[in-house]
XYZ file of C-alpha atoms in Angstrom:
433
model
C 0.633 27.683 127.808
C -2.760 28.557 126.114
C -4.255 25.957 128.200
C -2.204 26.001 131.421
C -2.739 29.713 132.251
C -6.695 30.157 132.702
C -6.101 26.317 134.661
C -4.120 28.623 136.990
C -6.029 31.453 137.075
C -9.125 29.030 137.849
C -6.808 26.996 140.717
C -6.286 30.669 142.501
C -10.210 31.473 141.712
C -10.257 28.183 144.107
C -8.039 29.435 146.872
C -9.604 32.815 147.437
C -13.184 31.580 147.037
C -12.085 28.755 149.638
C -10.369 31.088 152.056
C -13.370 33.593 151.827
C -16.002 31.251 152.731
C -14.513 30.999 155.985
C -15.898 34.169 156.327
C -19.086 33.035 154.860
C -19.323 30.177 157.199
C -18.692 32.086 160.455
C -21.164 35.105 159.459
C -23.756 32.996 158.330
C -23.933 30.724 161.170
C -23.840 33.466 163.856
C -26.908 35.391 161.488
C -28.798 32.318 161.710
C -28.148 31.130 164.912
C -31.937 31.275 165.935
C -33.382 28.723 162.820
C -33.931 25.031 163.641
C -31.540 22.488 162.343
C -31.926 21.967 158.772
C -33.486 25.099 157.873
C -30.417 26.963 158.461
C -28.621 24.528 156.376
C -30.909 25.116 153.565
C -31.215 28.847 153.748
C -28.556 30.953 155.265
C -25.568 28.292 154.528
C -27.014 27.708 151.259
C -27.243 31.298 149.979
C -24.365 32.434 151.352
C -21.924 29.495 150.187
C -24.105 30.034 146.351
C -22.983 33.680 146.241
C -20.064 32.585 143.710
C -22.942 31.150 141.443
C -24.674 34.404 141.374
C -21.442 36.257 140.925
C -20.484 34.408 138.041
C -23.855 34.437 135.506
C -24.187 38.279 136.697
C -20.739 38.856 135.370
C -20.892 36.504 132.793
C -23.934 38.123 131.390
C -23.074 41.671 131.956
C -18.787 41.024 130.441
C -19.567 38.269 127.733
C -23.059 39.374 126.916
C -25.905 37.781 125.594
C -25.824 33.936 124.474
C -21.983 33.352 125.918
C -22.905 34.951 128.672
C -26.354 32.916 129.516
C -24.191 29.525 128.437
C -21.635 29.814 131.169
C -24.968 30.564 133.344
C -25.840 27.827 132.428
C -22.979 25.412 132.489
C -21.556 27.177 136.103
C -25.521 26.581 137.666
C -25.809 23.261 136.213
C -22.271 21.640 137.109
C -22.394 23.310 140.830
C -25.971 21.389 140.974
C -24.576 17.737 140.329
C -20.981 18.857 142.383
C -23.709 19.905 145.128
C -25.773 16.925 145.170
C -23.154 14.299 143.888
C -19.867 15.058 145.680
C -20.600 17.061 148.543
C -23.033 14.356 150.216
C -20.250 11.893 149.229
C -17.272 13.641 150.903
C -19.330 14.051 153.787
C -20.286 10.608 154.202
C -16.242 9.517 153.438
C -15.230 12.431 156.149
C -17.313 10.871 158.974
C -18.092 7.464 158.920
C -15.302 5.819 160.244
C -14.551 8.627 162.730
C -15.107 10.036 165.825
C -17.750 12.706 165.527
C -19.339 14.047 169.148
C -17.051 11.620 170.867
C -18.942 8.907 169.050
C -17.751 6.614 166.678
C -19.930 7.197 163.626
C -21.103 3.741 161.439
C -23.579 5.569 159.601
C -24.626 9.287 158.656
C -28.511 9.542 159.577
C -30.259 12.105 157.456
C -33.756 13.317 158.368
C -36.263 11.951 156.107
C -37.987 15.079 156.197
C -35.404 17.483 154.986
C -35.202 14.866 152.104
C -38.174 14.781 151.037
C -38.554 18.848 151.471
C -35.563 20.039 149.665
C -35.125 17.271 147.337
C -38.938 17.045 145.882
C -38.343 21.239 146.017
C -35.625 20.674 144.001
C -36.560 18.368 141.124
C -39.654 20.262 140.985
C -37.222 23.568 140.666
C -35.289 21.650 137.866
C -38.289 20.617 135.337
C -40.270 23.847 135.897
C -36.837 25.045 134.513
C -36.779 22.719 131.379
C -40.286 24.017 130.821
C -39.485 27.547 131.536
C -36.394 27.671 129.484
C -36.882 25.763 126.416
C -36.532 28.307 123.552
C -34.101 30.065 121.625
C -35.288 33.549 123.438
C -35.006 34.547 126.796
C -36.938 37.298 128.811
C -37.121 39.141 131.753
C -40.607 37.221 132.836
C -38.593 33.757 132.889
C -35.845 35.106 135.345
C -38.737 36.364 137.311
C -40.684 33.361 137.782
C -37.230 31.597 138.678
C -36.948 34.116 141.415
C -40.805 33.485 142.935
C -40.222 30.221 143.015
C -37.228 30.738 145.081
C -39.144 33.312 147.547
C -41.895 30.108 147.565
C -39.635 28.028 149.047
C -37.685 30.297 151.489
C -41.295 31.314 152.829
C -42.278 27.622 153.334
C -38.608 26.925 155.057
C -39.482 29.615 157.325
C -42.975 29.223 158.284
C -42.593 25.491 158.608
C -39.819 25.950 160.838
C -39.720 24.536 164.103
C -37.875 25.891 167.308
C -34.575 25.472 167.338
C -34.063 23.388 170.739
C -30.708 25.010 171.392
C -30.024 27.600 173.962
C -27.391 30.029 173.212
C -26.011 28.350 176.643
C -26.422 25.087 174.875
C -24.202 26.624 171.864
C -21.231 28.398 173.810
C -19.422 25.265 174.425
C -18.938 24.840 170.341
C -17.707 28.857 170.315
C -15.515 27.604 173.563
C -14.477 24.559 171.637
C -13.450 26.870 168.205
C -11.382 29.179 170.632
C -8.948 26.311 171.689
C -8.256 25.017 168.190
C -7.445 28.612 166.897
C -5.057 28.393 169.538
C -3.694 25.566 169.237
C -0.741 25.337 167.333
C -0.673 24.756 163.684
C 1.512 21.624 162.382
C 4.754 22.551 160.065
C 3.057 21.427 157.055
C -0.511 23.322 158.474
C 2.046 26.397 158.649
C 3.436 26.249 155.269
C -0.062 25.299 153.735
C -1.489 28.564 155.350
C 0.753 30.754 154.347
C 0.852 29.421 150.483
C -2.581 29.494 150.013
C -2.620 33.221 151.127
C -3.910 32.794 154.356
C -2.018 35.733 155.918
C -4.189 38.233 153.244
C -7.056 36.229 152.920
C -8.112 34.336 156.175
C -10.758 37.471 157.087
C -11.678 35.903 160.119
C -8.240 37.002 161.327
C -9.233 40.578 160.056
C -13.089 40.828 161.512
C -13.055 38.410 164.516
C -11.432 39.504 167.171
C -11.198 38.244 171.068
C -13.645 41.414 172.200
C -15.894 39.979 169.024
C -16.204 36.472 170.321
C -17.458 37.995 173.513
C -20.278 39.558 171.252
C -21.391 36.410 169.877
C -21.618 34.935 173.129
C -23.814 37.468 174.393
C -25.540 37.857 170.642
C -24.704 41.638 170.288
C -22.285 41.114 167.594
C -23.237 42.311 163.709
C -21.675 40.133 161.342
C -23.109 41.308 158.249
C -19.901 43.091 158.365
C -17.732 40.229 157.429
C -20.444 38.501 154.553
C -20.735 41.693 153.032
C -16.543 41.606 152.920
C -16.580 37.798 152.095
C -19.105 38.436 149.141
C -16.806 41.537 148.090
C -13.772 39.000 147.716
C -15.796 36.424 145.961
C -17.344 38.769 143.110
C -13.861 39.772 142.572
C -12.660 35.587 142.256
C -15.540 35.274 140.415
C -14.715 37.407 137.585
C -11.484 36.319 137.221
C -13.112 33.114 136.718
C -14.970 34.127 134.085
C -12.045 35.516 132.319
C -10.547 32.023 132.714
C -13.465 30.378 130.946
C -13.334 32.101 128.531
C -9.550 32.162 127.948
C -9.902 27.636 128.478
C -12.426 27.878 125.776
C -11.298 29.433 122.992
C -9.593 27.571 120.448
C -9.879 26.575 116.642
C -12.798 25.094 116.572
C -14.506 28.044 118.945
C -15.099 30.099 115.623
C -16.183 32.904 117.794
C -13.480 32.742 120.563
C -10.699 31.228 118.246
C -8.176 32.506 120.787
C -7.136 35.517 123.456
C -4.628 37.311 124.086
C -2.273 38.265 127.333
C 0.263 40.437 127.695
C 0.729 41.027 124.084
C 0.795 37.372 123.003
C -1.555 35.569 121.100
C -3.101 31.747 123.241
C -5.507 29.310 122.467
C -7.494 26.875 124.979
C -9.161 23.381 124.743
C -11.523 24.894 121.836
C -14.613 23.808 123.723
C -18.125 25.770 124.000
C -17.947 28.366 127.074
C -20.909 26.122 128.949
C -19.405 23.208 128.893
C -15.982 24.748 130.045
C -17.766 26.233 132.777
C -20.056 22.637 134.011
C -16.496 21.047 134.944
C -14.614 24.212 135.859
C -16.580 27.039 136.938
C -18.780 24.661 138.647
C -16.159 23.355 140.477
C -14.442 26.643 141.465
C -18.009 27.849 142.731
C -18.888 24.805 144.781
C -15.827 25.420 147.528
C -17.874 27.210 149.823
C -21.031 24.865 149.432
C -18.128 21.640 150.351
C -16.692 23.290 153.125
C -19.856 24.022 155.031
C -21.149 20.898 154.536
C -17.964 19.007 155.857
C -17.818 21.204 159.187
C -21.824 20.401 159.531
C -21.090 17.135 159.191
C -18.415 16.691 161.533
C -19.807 18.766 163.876
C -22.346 16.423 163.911
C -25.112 18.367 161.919
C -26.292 16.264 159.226
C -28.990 17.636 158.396
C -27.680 20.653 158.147
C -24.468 19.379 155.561
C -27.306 17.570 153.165
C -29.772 21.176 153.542
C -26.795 22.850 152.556
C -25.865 20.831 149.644
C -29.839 20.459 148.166
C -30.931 24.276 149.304
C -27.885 25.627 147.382
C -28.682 23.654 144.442
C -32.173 25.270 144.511
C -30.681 29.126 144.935
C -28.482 28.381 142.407
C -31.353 27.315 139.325
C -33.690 29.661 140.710
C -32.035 32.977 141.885
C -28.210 32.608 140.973
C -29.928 31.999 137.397
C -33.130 33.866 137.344
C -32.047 37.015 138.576
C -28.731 37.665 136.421
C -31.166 36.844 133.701
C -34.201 39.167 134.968
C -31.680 42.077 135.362
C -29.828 41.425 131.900
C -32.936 41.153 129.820
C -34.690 44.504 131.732
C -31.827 46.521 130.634
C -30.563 44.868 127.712
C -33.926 43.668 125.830
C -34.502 39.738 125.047
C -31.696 37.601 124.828
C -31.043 35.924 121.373
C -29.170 32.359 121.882
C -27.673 29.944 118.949
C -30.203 27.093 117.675
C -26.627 24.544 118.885
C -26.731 26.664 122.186
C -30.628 26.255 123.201
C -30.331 22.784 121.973
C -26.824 21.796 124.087
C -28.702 24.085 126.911
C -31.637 22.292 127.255
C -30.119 18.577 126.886
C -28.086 19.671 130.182
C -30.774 20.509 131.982
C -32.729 17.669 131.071
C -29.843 15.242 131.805
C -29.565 16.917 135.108
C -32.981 16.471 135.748
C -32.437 12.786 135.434
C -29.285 12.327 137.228
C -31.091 14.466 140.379
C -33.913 11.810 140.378
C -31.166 8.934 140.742
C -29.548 10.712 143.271
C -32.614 11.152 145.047
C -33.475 7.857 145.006
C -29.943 7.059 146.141
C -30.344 9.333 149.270
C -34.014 8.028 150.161
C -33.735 4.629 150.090
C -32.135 2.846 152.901
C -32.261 1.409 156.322
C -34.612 3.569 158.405
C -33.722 5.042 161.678
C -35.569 7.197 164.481
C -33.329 9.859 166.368
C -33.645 10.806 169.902
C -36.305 13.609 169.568
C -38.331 11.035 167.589
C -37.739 12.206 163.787
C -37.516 9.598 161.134
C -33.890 8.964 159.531
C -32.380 7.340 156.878
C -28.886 5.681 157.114
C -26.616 6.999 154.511
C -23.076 4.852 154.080
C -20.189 4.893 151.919
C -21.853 2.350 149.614
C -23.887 5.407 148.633
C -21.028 7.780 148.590
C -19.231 5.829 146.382
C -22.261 5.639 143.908
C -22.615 9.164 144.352
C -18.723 9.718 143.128
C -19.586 7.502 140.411
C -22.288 8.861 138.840
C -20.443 12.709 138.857
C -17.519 10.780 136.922
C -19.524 9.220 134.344
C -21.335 12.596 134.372
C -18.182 14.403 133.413
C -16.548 11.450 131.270
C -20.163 12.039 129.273
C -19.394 15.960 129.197
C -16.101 14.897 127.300
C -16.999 12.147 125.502
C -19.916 14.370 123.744
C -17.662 17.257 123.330
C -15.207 14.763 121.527
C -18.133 13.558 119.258
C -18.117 9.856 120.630
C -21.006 7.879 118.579
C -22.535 6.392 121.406
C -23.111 9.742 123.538
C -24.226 11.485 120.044
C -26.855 8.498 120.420
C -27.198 9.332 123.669
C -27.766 13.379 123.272
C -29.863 12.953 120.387
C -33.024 10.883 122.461
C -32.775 13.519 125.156
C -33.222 16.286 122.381
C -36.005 13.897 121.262
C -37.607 13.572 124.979
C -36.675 17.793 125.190
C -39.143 18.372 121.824
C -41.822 16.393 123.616
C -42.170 18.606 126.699
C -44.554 21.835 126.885
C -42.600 25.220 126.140
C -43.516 27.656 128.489
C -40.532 29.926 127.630
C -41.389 29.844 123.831
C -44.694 32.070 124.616
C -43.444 35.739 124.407
């Protein structure tokens, strides 16, 4: 039971964070309505769909404090960032190819070589300015606040590079024409039952905020959705901590000296035993990522592709820059310097790093291809499920090595201990105080 109840609690953490990006999704697509394809994807859609990231190192810092606090930071930012750029470009490869999209059947997903090369260079650049910045056993509020310039960099470039959008809000009502008859359309017995078990009935807010006399708003772009984020973000913070909770319930255990168990309702429980930041890179990171996935699946079946991979690679960015830096800036202001375990830094930093690798392959995986030119002339590059299947792959041996080194296997010790090795040979910008 020790095990199965924060696996629960993290399951329903799922549900509600799913059923409140809904919110998310419609708010943050009617807010940016005016931004050219791609840029949306990567900066409305990506911070709004990240908010769970922020949510949970804020209240993992602030509840757990200090260096348990920073770990699941750490573990939640790091695991979102390889669900993000592993499985969510995957899925929505697997969810369109094959299919009718647009009244076209689709062979290939074509991805703009420029978004590629904007938010995934921006992002590996994000990721070792992070080894650099965060390679110590102290922590200050500088380092969260060079994380967060970096992130007001890139949202600046996004938005001064932008071009046009070409779509008219004439062009767009259609799509809000289009969303009207599903809604009502009628929902399948098993669509029924699923809705109503998931919590639908209390939790689908676009039931409670969009009305028929709202959808006339958006069409005539009078409507104020910052109504419904503000309420999505509300629900999420709350998931969030629960989350957290659940964490840190999985791992406690016997050989968690400091968490050797919790306790509920007046009984005594232990979890897997495993370090809070590791819990948290298969977990937490999978809990958070619900809002980033469903985005990116609607994009991409709505034809957007840019827009599904912006998504996936400009939340990965939010999430090392500001859903990291800015827990930390704020903890360390009021709190003083944060004081982490030599094993911590050490099990910190070799994530990072092997995230910094794994980005690079995937990358490379996204870039290289059969090139394309689109209608209006930009450059493409196909994407098919041969690379969503190595995508897939390389999350699983990702995990299977988060599991393996947590069960001491020799060869991942091996493994760990030349990435420490590489880790000692980089610069240590975080060690100046």
């Amino acid at each position: 039971m020790g095990i199965v109840i924060p696996l629960v609690l993290i399951f329903l953490t799922c549900l509600v964070i799913w059923r409140a990006c809904d919110g998310f999704e419609i708010a943050s697509e009617y807010i940016g309505r005016n931004l050219s394809e791609g840029v949306r994807g990567g900066t409305i859609n990506a911070i709004s769909s990240s908010i769970p990231e922020l949510f949970t190192t804020l209240i993992a810092l602030f509840v757990l404090s200090d260096r348990d606090g920073f770990s699941i930071g750490i573990g939640t930012t790091a695991g979102s960032a390889l669900f993000n750029g592993m499985i969510i470009p995957a899925v929505c490869i697997l969810s369109v190819v094959g299919f009718v999209v647009m009244g076209v059947r689709v062979t290939s997903v074509n991805v703009s070589t420029r978004v590629l090369l904007r938010d995934g260079l921006s992002l590996i650049l994000c990721e070792f300015i992070l080894i650099l910045l965060i390679n110590g056993e102290q922590l200050h509020w500088w380092q969260g606040l060079i994380l967060m310039l970096m992130y007001g960099a890139y949202l600046v470039y996004m938005l001064t590079t932008m071009k046009p959008s070409e779509l008219s809000s004439n062009d767009e009502q259609p799509d809000d024409d289009d969303e009207e008859q599903e809604e009502d359309a009628p929902r399948s017995l098993f669509a029924t039952l699923f809705y109503w078990v998931s919590g639908g009935p209390l939790l689908d807010l676009e039931r409670w905020f969009v009305k028929d006399h709202h959808r006339e708003q958006m069409k005539q772009e009078t409507w104020n959705g910052w109504g419904l984020l503000l309420t999505s973000t509300g629900v999420i913070a709350v998931a969030c901590w629960a989350l957290v909770l659940a964490c840190e319930w999985l791992g406690s255990g016997p050989a968690n000296l400091e968490n050797p168990s919790y306790e509920l309702f007046g009984q005594t429980f232990q979890g897997l035993g495993m370090p809070a930041m590791f819990v948290a890179v298969i977990f937490a990171s999978m809990a958070t990522s619900v809002p980033d996935t469903v985005m990116s699946i609607r994009d991409a079946r709505d034809g957007d592709y840019d827009d599904a991979v912006a998504n996936a690679l400009g939340s990965n960015i939010f999430d090392i820059c500001f859903a990291l830096g800015f827990p930390l800036f704020l903890f360390t202001l009021v709190h003083g310097p944060i004081q982490m375990e030599p094993e911590i830094a050490a099990q910190s930093g070799e994530l990072r790093l092997f995230l910094f690798i794994l980005t690079i392959i995937g990358f490379l995986i996204y870039y290289i291809g059969k090139r394309g030119v689109a209608a209006d002339g930009t450059q493409t590059v196909e994407m098919k499920r041969g690379k969503a299947f190595a995508l897939l792959a390389m999350y699983t041996l990702f995990v299977l090595y988060i599991i393996a080194h947590e069960q001491e296997v020799a060869f991942v010790h091996q493994i760990s201990d030349r990435l420490q090795s590489l880790l000692q040979r980089l610069p240590a910008i975080g060690a100046i105080t």
